[in-house]
Short mmCIF file of C-alpha atoms in Angstrom, two decimals:
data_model
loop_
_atom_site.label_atom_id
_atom_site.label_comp_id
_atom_site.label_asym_id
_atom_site.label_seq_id
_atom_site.Cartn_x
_atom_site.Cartn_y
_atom_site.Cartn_z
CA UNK A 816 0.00 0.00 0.00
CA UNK A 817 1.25 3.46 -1.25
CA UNK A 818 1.26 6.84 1.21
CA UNK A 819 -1.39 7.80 -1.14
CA UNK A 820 -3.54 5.00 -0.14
CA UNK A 821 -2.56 4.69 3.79
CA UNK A 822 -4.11 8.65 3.57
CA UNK A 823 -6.87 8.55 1.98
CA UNK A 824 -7.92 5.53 4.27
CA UNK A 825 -6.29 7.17 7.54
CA UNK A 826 -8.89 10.43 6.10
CA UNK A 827 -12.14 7.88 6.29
CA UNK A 828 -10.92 6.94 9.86
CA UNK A 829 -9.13 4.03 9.66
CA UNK A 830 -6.88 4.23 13.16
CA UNK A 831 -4.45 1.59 11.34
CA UNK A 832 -3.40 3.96 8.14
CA UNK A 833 -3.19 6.79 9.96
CA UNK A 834 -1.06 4.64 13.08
CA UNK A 835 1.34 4.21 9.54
CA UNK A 836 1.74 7.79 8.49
CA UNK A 837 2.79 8.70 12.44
CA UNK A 838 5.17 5.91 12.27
CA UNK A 839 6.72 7.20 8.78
CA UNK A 840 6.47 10.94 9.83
CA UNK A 841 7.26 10.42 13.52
CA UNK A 842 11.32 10.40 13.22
CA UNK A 843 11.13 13.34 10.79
CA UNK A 844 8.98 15.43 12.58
CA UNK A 845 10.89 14.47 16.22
CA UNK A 846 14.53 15.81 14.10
CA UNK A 847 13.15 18.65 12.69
CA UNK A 848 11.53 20.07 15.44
CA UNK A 849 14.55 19.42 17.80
CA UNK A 850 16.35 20.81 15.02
CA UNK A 851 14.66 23.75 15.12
CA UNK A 852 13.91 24.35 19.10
CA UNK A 853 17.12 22.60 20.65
CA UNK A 854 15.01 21.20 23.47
CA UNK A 855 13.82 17.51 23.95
CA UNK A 856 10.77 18.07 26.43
CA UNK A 857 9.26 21.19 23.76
CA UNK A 858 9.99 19.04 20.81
CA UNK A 859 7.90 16.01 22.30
CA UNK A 860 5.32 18.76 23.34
CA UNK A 861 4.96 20.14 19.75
CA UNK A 862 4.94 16.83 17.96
CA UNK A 863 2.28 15.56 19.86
CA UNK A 864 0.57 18.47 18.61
CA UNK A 865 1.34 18.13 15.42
CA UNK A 866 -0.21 14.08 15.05
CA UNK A 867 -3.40 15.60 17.25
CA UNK A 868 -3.68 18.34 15.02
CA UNK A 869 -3.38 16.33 11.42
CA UNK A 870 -5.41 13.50 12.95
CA UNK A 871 -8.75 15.93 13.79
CA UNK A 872 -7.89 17.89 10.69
CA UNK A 873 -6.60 15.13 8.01
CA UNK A 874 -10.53 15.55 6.97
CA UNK A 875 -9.79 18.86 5.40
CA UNK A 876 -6.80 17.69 3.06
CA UNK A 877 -8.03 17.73 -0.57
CA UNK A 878 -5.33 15.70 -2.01
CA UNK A 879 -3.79 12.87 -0.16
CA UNK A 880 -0.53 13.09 -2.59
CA UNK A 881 0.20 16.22 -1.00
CA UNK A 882 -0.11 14.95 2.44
CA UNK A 883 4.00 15.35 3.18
CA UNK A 884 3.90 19.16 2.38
CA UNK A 885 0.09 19.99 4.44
CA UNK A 886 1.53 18.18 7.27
CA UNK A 887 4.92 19.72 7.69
CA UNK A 888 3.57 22.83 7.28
CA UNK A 889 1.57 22.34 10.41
CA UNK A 890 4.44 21.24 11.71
CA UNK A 891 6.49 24.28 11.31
CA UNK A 892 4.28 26.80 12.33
CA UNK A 893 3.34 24.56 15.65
CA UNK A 894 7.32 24.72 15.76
CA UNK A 895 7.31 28.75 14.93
CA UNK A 896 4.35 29.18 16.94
CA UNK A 897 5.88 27.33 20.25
CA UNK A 898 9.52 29.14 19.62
CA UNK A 899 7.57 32.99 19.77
CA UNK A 900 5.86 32.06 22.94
CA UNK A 901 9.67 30.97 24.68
CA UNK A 902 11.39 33.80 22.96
CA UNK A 903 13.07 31.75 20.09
CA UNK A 904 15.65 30.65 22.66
CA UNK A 905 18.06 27.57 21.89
CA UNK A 906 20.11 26.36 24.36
CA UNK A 907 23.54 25.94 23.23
CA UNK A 908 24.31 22.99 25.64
CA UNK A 909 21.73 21.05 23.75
CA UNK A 910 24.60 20.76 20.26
CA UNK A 911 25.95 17.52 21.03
CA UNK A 912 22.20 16.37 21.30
CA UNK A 913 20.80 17.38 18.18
CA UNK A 914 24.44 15.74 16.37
CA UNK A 915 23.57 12.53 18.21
CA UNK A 916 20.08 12.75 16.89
CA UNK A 917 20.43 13.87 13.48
CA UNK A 918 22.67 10.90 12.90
CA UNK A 919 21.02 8.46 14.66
CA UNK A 920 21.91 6.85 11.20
CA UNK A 921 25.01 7.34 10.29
CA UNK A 922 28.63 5.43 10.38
CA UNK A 923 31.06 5.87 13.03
CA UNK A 924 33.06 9.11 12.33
CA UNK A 925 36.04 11.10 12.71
CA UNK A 926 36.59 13.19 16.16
CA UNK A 927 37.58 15.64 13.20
CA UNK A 928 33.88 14.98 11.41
CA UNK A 929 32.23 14.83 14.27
CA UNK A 930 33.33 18.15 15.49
CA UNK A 931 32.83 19.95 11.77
CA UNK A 932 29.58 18.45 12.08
CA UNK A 933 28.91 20.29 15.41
CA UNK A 934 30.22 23.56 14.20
CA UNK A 935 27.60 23.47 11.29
CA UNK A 936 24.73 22.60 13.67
CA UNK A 937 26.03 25.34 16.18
CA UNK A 938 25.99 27.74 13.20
CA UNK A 939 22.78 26.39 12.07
CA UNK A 940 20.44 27.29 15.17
CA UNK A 941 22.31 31.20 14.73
CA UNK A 942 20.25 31.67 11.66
CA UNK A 943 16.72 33.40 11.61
CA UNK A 944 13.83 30.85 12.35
CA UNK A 945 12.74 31.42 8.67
CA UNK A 946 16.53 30.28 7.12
CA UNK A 947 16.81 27.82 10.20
CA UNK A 948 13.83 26.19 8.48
CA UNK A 949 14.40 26.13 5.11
CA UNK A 950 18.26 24.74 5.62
CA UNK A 951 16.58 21.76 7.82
CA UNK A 952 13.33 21.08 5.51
CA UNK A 953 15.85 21.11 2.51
CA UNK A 954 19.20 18.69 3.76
CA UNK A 955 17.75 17.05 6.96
CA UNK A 956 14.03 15.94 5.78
CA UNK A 957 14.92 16.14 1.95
CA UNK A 958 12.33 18.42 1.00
CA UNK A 959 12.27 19.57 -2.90
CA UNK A 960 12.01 23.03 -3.07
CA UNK A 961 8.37 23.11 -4.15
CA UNK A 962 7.41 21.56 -1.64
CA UNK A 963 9.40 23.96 1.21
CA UNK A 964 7.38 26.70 -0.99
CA UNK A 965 3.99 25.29 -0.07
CA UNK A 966 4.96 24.56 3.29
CA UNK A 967 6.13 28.17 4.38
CA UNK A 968 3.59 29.68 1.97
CA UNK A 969 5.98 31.22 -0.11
CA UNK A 970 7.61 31.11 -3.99
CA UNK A 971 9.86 28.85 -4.84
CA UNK A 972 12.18 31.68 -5.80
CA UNK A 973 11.97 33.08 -2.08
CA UNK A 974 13.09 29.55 -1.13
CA UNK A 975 15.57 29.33 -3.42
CA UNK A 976 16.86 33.03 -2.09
CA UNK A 977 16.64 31.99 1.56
CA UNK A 978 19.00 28.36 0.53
CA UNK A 979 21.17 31.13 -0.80
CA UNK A 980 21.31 33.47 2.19
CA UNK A 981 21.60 30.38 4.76
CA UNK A 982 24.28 28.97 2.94
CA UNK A 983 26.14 32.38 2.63
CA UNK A 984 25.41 33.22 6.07
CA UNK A 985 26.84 29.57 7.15
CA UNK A 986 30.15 29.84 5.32
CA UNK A 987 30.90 33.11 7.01
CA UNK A 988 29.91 31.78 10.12
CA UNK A 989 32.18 28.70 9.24
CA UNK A 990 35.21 30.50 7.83
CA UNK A 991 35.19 32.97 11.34
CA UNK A 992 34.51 30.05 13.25
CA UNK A 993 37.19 28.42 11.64
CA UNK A 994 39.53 31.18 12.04
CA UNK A 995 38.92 31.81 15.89
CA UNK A 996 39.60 27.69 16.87
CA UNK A 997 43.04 28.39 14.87
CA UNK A 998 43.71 31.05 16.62
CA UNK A 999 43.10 29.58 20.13
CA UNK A 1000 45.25 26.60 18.97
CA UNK A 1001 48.06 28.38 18.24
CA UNK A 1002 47.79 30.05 21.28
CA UNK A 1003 47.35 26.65 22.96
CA UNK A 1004 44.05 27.00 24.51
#
């Protein structure tokens, strides 16, 4: 059975499609929320949300084939919505946390990878919530651009503008970052 078939069955009520969609979304929507808040107890909060929210309202989707793009977009602006109310704030302690979890996946690495990999994510969370986003819709949950479009309700050029700033932005932030852990090497600290 296709997505497009587990939704339009999960839409008539059937508990057991839509048990499958939170199953396949669950993991995504658990990374990119911690992605985007940095805190384990909000991201459970907000996710819960989220399936509550998409069950009572999976009614009102027109087209099951666009179920991926309706439901991160309520999944983003729960996420938006939550970090407004707390002040945007990311806790900085929480870095190691969100590597561990966004690679949940992947092969044993490098100290050297593994700390390039926490620079990015530090960098990452430094962004505005609107680039934070788009960066984590686009390389974390593998989002096409279209579909980022419809999920933050804009054009695909603006997405395609903010990939551009965000990745601008990051190398900066890289290349300074960079330049200040030379500098306290050399200095031995």
């Amino acid at each position: 059975m296709d997505e497009i078939e587990i939704v339009q069955k999960a839409k008539q009520g059937d508990m057991h499609a839509f048990e499958l969609l939170f199953e396949g979304y669950k993991a995504k929507a658990m990374r990119t929320v911690y992605l985007m808040t940095g805190n384990p107890h909000t991201t459970e909060d907000i996710v819960q949300e989220a399936f509550t929210t998409c069950y009572l309202s999976l009614h009102t989707l027109k087209q099951p084939e666009y179920f991926k793009t309706w439901f991160f977009k309520l999944l983003t602006r729960l996420t938006w919505r939550t970090m407004k109310k707390e002040k945007g704030l990311v806790p900085t302690d929480t870095i190691n946390e969100i590597m561990e979890l966004a690679d949940a996946k992947a092969k044993v690495d490098t100290m050297e990878e593994v700390q390039d990999r926490n620079m990015i994510y530090s960098q990452i969370l430094k962004l505005d919530y609107k680039l934070q986003t788009t960066i984590i819709l686009y390389y974390y949950n593998e989002l096409t651009v279209k579909e980022i479009a419809k999920v933050m309700g804009c054009l695909e050029g603006t997405v395609k503008s903010r990939l551009y700033t965000a990745r601008k932005q990051l190398k900066l932030h890289l290349i300074e970052e960079g330049k200040q852990h030379k500098s306290k090497e050399a200095y031995g600290i």
